[in-house]
Short mmCIF file of C-alpha atoms in Angstrom, two decimals:
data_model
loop_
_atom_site.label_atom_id
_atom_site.label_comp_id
_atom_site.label_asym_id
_atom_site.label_seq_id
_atom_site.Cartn_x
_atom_site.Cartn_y
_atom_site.Cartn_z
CA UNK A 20 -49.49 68.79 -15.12
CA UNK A 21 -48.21 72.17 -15.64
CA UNK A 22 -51.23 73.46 -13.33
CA UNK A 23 -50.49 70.54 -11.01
CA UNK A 24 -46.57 71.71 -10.99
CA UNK A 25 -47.50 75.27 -10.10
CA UNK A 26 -49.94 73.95 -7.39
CA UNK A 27 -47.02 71.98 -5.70
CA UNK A 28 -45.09 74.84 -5.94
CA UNK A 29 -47.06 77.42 -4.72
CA UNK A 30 -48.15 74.70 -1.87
CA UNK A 31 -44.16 74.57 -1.13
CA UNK A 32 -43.81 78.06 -1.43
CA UNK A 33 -46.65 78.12 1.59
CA UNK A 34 -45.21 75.35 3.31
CA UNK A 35 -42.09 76.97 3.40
CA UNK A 36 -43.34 80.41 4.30
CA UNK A 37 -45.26 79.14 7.19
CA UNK A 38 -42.13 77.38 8.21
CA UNK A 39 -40.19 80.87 8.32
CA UNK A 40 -42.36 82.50 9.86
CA UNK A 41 -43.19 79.63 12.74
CA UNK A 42 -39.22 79.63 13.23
CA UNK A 43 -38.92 83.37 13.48
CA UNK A 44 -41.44 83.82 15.73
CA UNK A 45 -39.82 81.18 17.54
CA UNK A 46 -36.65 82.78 17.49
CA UNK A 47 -38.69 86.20 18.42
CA UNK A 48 -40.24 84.50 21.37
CA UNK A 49 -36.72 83.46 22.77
CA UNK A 50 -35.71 86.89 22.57
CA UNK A 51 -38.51 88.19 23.97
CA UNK A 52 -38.76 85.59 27.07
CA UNK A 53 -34.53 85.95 27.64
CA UNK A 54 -35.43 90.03 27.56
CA UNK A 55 -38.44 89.48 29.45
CA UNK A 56 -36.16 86.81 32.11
CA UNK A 57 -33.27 89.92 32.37
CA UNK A 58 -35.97 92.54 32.88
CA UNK A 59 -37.63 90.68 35.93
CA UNK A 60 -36.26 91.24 39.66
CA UNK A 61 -34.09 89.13 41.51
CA UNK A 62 -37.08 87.91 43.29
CA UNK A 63 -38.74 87.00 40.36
CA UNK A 64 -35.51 85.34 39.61
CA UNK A 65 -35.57 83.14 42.35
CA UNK A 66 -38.91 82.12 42.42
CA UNK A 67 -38.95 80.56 38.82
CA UNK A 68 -35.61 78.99 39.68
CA UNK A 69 -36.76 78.20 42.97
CA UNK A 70 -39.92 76.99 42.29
CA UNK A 71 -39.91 73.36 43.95
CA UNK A 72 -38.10 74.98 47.06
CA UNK A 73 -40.67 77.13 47.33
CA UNK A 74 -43.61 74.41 47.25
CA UNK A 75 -41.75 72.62 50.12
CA UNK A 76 -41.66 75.59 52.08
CA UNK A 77 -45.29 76.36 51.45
CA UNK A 78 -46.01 72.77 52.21
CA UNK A 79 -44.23 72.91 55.89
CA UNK A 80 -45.77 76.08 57.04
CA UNK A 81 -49.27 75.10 55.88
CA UNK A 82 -48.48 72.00 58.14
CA UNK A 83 -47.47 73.58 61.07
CA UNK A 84 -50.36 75.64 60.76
CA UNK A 85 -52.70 73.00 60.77
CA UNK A 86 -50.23 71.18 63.51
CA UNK A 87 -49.77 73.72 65.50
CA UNK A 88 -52.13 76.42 65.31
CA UNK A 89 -49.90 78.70 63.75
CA UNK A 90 -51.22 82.39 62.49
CA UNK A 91 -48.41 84.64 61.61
CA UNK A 92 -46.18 85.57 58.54
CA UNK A 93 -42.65 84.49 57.11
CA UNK A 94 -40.38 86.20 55.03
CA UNK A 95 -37.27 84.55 53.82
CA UNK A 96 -34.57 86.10 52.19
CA UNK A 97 -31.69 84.53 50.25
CA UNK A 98 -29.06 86.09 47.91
CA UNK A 99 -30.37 89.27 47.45
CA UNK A 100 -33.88 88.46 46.70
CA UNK A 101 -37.37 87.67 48.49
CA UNK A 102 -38.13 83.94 48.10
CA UNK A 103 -40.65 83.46 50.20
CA UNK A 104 -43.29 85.73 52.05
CA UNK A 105 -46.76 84.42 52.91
CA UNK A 106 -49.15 84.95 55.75
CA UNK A 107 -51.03 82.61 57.62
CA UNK A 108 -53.79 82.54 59.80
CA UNK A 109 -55.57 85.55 61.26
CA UNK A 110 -54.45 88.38 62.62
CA UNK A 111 -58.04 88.96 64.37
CA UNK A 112 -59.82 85.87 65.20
CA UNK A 113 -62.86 87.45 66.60
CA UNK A 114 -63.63 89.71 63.36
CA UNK A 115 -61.81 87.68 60.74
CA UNK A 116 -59.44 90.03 59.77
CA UNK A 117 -56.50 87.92 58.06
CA UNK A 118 -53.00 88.51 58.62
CA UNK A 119 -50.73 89.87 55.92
CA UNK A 120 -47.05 90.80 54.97
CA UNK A 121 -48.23 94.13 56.06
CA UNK A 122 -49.29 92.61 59.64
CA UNK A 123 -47.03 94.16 62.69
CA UNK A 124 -46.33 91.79 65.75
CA UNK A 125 -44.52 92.13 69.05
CA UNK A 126 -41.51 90.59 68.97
CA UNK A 127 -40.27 90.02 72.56
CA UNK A 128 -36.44 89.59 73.08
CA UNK A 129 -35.36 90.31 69.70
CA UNK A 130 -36.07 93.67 70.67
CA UNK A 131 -32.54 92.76 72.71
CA UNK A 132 -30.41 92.76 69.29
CA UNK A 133 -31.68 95.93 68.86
CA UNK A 134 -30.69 97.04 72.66
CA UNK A 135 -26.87 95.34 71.86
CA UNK A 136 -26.75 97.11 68.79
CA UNK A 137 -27.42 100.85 70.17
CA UNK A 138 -24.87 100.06 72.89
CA UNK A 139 -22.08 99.46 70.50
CA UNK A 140 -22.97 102.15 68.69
CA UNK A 141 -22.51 104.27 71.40
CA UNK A 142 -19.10 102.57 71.84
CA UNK A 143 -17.84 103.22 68.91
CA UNK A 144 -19.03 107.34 69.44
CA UNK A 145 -17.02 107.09 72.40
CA UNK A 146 -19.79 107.51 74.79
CA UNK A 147 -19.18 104.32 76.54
CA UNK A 148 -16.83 101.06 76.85
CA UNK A 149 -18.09 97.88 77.11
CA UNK A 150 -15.53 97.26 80.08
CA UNK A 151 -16.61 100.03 81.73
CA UNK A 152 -18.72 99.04 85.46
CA UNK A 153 -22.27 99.50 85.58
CA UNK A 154 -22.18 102.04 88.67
CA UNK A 155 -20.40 104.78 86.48
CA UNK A 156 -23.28 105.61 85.40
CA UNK A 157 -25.72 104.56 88.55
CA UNK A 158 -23.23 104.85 91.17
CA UNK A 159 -26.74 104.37 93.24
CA UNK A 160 -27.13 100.81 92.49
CA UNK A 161 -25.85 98.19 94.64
CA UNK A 162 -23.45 96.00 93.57
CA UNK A 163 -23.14 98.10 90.24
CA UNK A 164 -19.58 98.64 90.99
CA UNK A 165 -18.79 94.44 90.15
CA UNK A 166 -20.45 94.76 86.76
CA UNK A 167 -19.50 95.51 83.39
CA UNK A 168 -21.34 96.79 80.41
CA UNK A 169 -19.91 93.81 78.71
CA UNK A 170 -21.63 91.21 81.04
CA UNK A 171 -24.74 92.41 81.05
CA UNK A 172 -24.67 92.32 77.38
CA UNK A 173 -23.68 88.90 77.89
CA UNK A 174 -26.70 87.60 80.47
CA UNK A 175 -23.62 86.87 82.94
CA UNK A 176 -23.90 89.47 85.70
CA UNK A 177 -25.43 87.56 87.86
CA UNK A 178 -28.90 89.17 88.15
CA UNK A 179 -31.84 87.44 88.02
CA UNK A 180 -34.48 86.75 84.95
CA UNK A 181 -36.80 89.40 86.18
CA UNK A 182 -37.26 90.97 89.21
CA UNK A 183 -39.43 88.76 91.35
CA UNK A 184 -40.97 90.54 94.17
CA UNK A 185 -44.61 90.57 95.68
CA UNK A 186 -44.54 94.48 95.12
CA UNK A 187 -43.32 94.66 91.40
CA UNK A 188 -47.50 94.01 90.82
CA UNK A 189 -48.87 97.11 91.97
CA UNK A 190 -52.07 98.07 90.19
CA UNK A 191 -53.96 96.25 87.06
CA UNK A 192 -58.06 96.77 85.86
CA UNK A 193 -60.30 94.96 87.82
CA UNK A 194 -62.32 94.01 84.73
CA UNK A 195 -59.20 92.08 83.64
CA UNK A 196 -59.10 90.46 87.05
CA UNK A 197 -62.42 89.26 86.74
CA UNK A 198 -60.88 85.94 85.31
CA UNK A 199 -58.99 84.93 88.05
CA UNK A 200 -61.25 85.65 90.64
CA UNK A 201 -62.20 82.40 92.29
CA UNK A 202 -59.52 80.93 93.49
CA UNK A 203 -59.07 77.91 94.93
CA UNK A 204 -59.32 77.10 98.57
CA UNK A 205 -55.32 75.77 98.33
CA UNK A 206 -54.16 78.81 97.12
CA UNK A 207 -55.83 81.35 99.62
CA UNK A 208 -53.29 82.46 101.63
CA UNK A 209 -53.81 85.78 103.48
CA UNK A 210 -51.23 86.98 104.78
CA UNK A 211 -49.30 88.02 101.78
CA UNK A 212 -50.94 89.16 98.33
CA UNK A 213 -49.59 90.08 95.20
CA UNK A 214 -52.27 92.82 94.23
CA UNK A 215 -55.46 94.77 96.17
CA UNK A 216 -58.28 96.83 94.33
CA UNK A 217 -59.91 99.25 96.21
CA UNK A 218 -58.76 97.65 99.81
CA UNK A 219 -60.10 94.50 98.41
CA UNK A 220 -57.24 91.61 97.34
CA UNK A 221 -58.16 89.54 94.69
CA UNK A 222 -54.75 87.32 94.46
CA UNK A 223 -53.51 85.76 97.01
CA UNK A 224 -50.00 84.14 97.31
CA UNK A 225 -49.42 80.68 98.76
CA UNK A 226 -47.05 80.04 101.39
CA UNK A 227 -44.57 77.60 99.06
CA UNK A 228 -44.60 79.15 96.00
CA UNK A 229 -42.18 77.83 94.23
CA UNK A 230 -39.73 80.64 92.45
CA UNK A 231 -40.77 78.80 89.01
CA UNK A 232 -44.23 79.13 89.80
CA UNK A 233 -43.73 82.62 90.98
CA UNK A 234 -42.39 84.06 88.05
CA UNK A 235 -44.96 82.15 85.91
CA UNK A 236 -47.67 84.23 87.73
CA UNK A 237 -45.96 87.37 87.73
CA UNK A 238 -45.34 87.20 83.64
CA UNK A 239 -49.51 86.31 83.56
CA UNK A 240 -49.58 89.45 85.51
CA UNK A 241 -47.58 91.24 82.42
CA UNK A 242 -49.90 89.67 79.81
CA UNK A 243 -52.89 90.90 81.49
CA UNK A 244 -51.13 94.39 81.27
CA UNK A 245 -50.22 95.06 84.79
CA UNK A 246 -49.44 98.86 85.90
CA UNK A 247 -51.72 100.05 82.89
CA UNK A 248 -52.49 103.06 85.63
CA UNK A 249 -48.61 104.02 85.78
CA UNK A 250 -47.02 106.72 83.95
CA UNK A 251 -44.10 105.97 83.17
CA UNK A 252 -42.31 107.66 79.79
CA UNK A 253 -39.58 106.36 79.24
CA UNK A 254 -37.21 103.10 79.61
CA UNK A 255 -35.41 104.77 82.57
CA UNK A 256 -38.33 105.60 84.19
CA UNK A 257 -39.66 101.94 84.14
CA UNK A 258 -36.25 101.06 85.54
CA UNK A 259 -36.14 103.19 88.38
CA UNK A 260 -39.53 102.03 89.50
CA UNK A 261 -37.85 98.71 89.05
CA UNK A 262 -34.81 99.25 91.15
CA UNK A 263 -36.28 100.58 94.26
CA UNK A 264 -35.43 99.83 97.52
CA UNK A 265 -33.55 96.56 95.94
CA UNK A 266 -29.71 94.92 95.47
CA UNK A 267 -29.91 94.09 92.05
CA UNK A 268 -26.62 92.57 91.49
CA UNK A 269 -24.69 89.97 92.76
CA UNK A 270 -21.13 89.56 91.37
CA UNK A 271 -20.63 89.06 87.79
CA UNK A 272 -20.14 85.58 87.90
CA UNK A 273 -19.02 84.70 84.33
CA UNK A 274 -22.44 82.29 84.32
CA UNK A 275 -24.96 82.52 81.57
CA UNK A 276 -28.31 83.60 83.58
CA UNK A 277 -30.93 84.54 80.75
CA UNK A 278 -31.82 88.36 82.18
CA UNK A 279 -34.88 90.48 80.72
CA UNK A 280 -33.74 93.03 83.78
CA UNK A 281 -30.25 93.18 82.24
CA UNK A 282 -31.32 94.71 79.10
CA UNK A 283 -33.97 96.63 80.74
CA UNK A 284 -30.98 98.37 82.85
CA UNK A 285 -29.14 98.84 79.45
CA UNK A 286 -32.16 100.88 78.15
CA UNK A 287 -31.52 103.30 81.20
CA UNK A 288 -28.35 103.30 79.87
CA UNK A 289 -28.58 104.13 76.30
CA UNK A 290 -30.74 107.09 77.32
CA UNK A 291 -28.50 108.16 80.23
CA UNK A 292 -25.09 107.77 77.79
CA UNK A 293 -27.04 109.30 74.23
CA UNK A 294 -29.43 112.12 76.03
CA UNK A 295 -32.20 110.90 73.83
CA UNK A 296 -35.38 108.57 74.88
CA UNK A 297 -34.20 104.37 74.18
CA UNK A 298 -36.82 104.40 71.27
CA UNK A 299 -35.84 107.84 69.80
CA UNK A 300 -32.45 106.67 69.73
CA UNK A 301 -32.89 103.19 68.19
CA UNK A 302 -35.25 105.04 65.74
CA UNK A 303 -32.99 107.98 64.42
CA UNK A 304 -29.75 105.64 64.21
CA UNK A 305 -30.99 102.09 63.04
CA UNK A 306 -35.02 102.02 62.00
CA UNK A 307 -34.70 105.43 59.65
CA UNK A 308 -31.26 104.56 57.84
CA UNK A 309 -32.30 100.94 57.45
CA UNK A 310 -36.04 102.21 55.90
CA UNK A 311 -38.08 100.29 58.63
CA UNK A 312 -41.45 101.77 58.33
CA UNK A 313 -43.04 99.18 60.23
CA UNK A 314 -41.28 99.46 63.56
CA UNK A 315 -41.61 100.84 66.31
CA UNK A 316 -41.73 100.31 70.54
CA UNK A 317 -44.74 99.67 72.70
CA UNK A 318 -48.28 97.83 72.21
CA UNK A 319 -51.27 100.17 71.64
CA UNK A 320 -53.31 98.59 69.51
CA UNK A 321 -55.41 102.22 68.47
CA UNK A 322 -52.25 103.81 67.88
CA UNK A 323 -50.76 101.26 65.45
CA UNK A 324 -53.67 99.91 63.21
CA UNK A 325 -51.80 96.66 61.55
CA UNK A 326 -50.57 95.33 64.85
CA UNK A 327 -51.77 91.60 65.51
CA UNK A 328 -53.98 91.14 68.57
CA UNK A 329 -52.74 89.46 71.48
CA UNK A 330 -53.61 86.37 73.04
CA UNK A 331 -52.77 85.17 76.45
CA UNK A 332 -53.49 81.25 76.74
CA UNK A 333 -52.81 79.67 80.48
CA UNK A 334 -53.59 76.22 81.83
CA UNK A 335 -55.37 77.37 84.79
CA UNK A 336 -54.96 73.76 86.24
CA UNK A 337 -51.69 74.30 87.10
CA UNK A 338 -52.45 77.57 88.89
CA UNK A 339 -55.85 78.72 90.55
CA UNK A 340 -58.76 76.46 89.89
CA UNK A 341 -57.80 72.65 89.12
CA UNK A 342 -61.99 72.19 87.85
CA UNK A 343 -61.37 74.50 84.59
CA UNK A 344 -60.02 74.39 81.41
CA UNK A 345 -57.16 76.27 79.42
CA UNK A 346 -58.72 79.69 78.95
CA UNK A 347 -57.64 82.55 76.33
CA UNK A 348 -57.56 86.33 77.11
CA UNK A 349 -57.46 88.50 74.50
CA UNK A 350 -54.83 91.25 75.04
CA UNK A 351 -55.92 95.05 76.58
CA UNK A 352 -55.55 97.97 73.98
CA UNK A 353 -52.35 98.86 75.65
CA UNK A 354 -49.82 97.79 77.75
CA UNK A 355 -47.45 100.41 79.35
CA UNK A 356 -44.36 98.50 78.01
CA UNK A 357 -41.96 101.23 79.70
CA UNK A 358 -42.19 99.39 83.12
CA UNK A 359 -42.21 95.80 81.19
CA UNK A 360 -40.34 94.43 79.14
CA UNK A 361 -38.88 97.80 78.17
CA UNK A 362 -35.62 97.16 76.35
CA UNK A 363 -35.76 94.18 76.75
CA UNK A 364 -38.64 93.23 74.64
CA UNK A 365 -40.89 96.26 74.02
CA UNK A 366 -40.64 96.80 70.19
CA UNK A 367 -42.98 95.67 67.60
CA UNK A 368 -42.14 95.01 63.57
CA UNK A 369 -42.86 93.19 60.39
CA UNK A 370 -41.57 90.17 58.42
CA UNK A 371 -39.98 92.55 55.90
CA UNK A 372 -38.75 95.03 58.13
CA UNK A 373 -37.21 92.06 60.09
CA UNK A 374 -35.22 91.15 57.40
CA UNK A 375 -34.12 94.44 56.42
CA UNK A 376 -32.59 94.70 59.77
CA UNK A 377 -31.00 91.35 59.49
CA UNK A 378 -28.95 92.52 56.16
CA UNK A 379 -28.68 95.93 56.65
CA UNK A 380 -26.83 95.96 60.44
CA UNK A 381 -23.68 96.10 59.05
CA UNK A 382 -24.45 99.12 56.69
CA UNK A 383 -24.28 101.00 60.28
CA UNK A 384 -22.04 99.09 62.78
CA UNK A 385 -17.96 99.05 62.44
CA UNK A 386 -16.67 95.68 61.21
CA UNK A 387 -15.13 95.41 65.20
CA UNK A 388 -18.76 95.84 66.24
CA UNK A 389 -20.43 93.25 64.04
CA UNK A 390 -17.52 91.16 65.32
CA UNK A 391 -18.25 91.75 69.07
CA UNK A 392 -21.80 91.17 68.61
CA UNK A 393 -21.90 87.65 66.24
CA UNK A 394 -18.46 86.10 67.93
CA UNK A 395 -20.55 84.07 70.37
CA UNK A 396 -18.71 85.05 73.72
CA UNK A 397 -20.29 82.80 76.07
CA UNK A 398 -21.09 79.38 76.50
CA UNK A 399 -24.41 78.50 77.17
CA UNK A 400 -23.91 74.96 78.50
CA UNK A 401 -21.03 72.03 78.14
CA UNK A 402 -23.41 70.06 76.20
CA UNK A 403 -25.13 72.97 74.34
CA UNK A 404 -23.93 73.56 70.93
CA UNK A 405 -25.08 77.31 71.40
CA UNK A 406 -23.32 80.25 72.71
CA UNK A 407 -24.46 83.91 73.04
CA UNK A 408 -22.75 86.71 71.51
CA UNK A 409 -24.18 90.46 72.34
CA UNK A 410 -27.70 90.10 71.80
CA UNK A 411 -27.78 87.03 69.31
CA UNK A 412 -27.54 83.82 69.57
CA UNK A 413 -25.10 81.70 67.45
CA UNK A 414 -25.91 77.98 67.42
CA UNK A 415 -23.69 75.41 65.68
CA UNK A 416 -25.87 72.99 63.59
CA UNK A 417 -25.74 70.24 61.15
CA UNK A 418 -27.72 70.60 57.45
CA UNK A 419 -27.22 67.99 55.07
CA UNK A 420 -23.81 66.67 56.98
CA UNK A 421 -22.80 70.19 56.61
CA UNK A 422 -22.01 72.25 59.99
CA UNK A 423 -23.55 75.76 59.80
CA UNK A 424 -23.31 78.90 61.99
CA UNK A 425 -26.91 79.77 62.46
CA UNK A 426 -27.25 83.33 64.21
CA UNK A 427 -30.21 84.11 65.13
CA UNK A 428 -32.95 85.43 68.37
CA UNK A 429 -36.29 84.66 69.31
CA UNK A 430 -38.84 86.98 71.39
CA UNK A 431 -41.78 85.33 73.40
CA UNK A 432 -44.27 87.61 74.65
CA UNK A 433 -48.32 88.43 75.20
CA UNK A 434 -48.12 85.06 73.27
CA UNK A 435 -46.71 86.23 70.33
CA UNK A 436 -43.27 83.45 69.08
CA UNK A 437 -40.99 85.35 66.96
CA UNK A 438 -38.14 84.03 65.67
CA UNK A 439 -34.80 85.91 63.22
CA UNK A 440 -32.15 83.64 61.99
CA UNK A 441 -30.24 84.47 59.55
CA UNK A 442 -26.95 82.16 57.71
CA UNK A 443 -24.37 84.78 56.76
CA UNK A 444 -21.70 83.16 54.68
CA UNK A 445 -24.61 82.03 52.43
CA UNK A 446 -26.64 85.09 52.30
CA UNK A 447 -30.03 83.23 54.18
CA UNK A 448 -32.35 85.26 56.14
CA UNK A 449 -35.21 84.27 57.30
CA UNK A 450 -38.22 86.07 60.04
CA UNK A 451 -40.97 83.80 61.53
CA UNK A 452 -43.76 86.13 63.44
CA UNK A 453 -46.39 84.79 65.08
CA UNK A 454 -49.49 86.17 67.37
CA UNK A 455 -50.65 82.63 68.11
CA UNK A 456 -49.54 78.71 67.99
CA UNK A 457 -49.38 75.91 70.30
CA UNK A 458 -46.21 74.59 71.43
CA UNK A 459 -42.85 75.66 71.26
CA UNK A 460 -41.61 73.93 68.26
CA UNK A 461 -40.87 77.30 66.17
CA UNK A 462 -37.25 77.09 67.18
CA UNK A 463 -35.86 73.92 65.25
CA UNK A 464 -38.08 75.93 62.12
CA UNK A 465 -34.96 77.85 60.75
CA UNK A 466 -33.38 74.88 60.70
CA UNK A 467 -35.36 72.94 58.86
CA UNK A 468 -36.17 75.83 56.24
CA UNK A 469 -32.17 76.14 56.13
CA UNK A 470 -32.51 72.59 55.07
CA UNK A 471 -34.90 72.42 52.57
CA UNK A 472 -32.92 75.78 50.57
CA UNK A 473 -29.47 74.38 51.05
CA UNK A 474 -30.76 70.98 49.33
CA UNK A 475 -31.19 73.13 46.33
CA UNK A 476 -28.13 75.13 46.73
CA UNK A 477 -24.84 72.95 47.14
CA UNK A 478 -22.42 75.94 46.80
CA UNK A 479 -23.09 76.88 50.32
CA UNK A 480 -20.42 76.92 52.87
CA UNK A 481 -19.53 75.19 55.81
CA UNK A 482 -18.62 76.86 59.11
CA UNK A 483 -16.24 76.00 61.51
CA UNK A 484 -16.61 75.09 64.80
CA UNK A 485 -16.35 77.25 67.99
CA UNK A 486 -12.83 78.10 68.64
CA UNK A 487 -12.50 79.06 72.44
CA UNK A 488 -10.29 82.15 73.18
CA UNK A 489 -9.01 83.60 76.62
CA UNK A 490 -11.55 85.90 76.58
CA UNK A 491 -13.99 83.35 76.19
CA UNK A 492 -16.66 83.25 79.34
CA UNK A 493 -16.90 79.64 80.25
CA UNK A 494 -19.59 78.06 82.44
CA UNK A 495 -18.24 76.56 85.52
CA UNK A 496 -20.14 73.55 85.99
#
């Protein structure tokens, strides 16, 4: 018994000293994981506390991919930390080459945020006022004299979209012409043509072409990279070529009129007003302080090895030759983006570079700036629950029964959808680049990303609604 005794005891003894040690190295592994937890970046942060966000996100752009063809990247940002960054797609079709958070794409108009911010930068150096009139600094422009800095900021002086003239085509490749070559009987007008090789016109304009229809065919022109023979160097340049021999404005007429030429005559006027070139400016002042690495102006596809290639996609039904199908082009090399879009659409960036810019623009504007440019000056519409500020939009929207200030841009061009938006009172970011999709349904995206966070987040704010102000511009319709 005596043997059996020291048996149980020794047994307890074990029992009890595997117990110990199990709940120490329990207690060791909670230190370890609450050390390891503190250690780990806010990113890291969020994604194990955001984990079921996250696989909703996933989820939605892995449908619209399938849905809608999309190939691109998103980044999102929220509270100081990376949440979300993924790539989709390819970046290549024709050699496979995926894309990645590394991937550069053209983003169109945002590039105009970028154009808004340089010319209140140059305010506040004392270079320039916003109220000052166009034609003291091109006193050769008609109708300069009636509009102000501030206006063309604002798409409201009264100049059109782009400049839509036979002439503004003036030479393209013929083996990117080859496409459109047959044209159909309809359309063979000619007396008037919108481009000649070699003595030899290979477009033809109809009679009734519709201004709708003749932008449409002008911007194909741009995607095909028109003027790839002309060269110009810089933004100014471009705009000169542009303003030749034409009244550009009418009055400002306090009217929102969406204007690519607007911001492509601000260009001219950040170089005239800073004495540098519009890129070299935007570079040394925003791109270098804010660390984007990634960005830059212009599309040559040698010189910048991670950009996205292009694709132009047209439904040629509704233009030359009703027998064939919607056709893809893939994009030249390189596009001479000085003489379009120039400042108004010319730079190229990344997902994470996009966000960066998003956070960091108040690191290098004055609080009055920041101010000027997210206020939302101008009202799009009566029934619109947008309004446009100085190079942003600022849209008034409802999440969860909760009305949010969504500020935000997007940039459409060589068939690359980009899209910024960014929540500010509850520290939400988020970049959408694409270099192809079908449809145009990438603008309610923010939105519905917004919602899908916010449903895990009910700390966020709400935003009140537009308050107008005398200085206000007002549609009159």
């Amino acid at each position: 018994m005596r043997i059996n005794n020291k048996k149980s005891l020794i047994e307890k003894k074990e029992i009890l000293g595997t117990g110990f040690l199990f709940y120490m190295g329990m207690v060791f592994w909670l230190l370890y994981s609450c050390l390891l937890f503190s250690c780990c970046s806010a990113g890291e942060q969020g994604s194990f506390r955001y984990r079921g966000m996250i696989r909703k996100i996933d989820r939605f752009f892995g449908g619209v991919h399938d849905k809608n063809n999309f190939n691109g990247c998103v980044q999102i940002f929220h509270n100081g930390a990376v949440i979300f960054n993924k790539s989709y797609g390819y970046s290549n079709r024709e050699f496979g080459i995926p894309n990645i958070p590394e991937t550069s794409f053209m983003i169109g108009s945002i590039t105009k945020q970028m154009t808004a911010a340089a010319v209140l930068l140059l305010e506040e150096y004392g270079k320039l006022s916003l109220d000052d009139k166009i034609d003291r600094y091109f006193p050769k422009l008609s109708g300069a004299g009636s509009v102000s800095v501030r206006e063309l900021l604002l798409h409201c002086a009264g100049i059109p979209r782009e400049r839509v003239e036979v002439n503004f085509i003036s030479c393209i490749s013929k083996d990117l012409v080859e496409p459109w070559f047959e044209i159909a009987p309809e359309f063979q007008i000619g007396m008037s043509k919108f481009y000649s090789y070699d003595d030899e016109a290979f477009f033809m304009r109809k009679k009734d072409f519709s201004q709708r229809e003749l932008q449409d065919l002008q911007y194909t022109f741009h995607c095909l990279g028109f003027d790839n023979n002309l060269s110009f160097s810089s933004v100014s340049e471009g705009v000169e070529y542009l303003l030749k021999d034409e009244k550009t404005f009418g009055r400002g007429s306090h009217k929102f009129n969406y204007s690519n030429y607007g911001y492509m005559i601000l260009g001219a006027l950040i170089e005239k007003c800073s004495g540098m070139k519009y890129e070299e400016f935007i570079n040394k002042n925003f791109f270098i302080p804010l660390d984007m690495t990634e960005s830059g102006f212009g599309y040559n596809k040698n010189a910048i090895p991670l950009l996205a290639q292009g694709y132009y996609e047209y439904d040629v039904e509704n233009f030359f030759n009703p027998l064939e199908q919607e056709a893809v082009i893939n994009m030249p090399n390189y596009v001479n983006t000085y003489g379009w879009p120039g400042s108004a659409g010319m730079a190229y960036s990344t997902t994470s570079d996009m966000i960066k810019w998003q956070c960091g623009l108040k690191n290098i504007l004055s609080d009055d700036s920041i101010s000027k440019m997210f206020k939302g000056s101008c009202v799009i519409g009566k029934k619109s629950s947008s309004r446009y500020g100085l190079g942003t939009y600022v849209t008034l929207v409802e999440i969860n029964g909760v009305k949010k200030k969504m500020f935000w841009h997007d940039g459409v061009i060589y068939n690359f959808n980009s899209i910024i938006a960014s929540f500010h009172r509850d520290n939400l970011q988020m970049a959408i680049l694409s270099n192809q999709m079908e449809g145009n349904e990438f603008y309610k995206w923010p939105q519905k990303i917004a919602e899908i966070i916010f449903s895990y987040n009910n700390s966020y704010h709400e935003d009140e609604d537009f308050v107008d102000c005398t200085d206000d511009i007002i549609l009159n319709e």
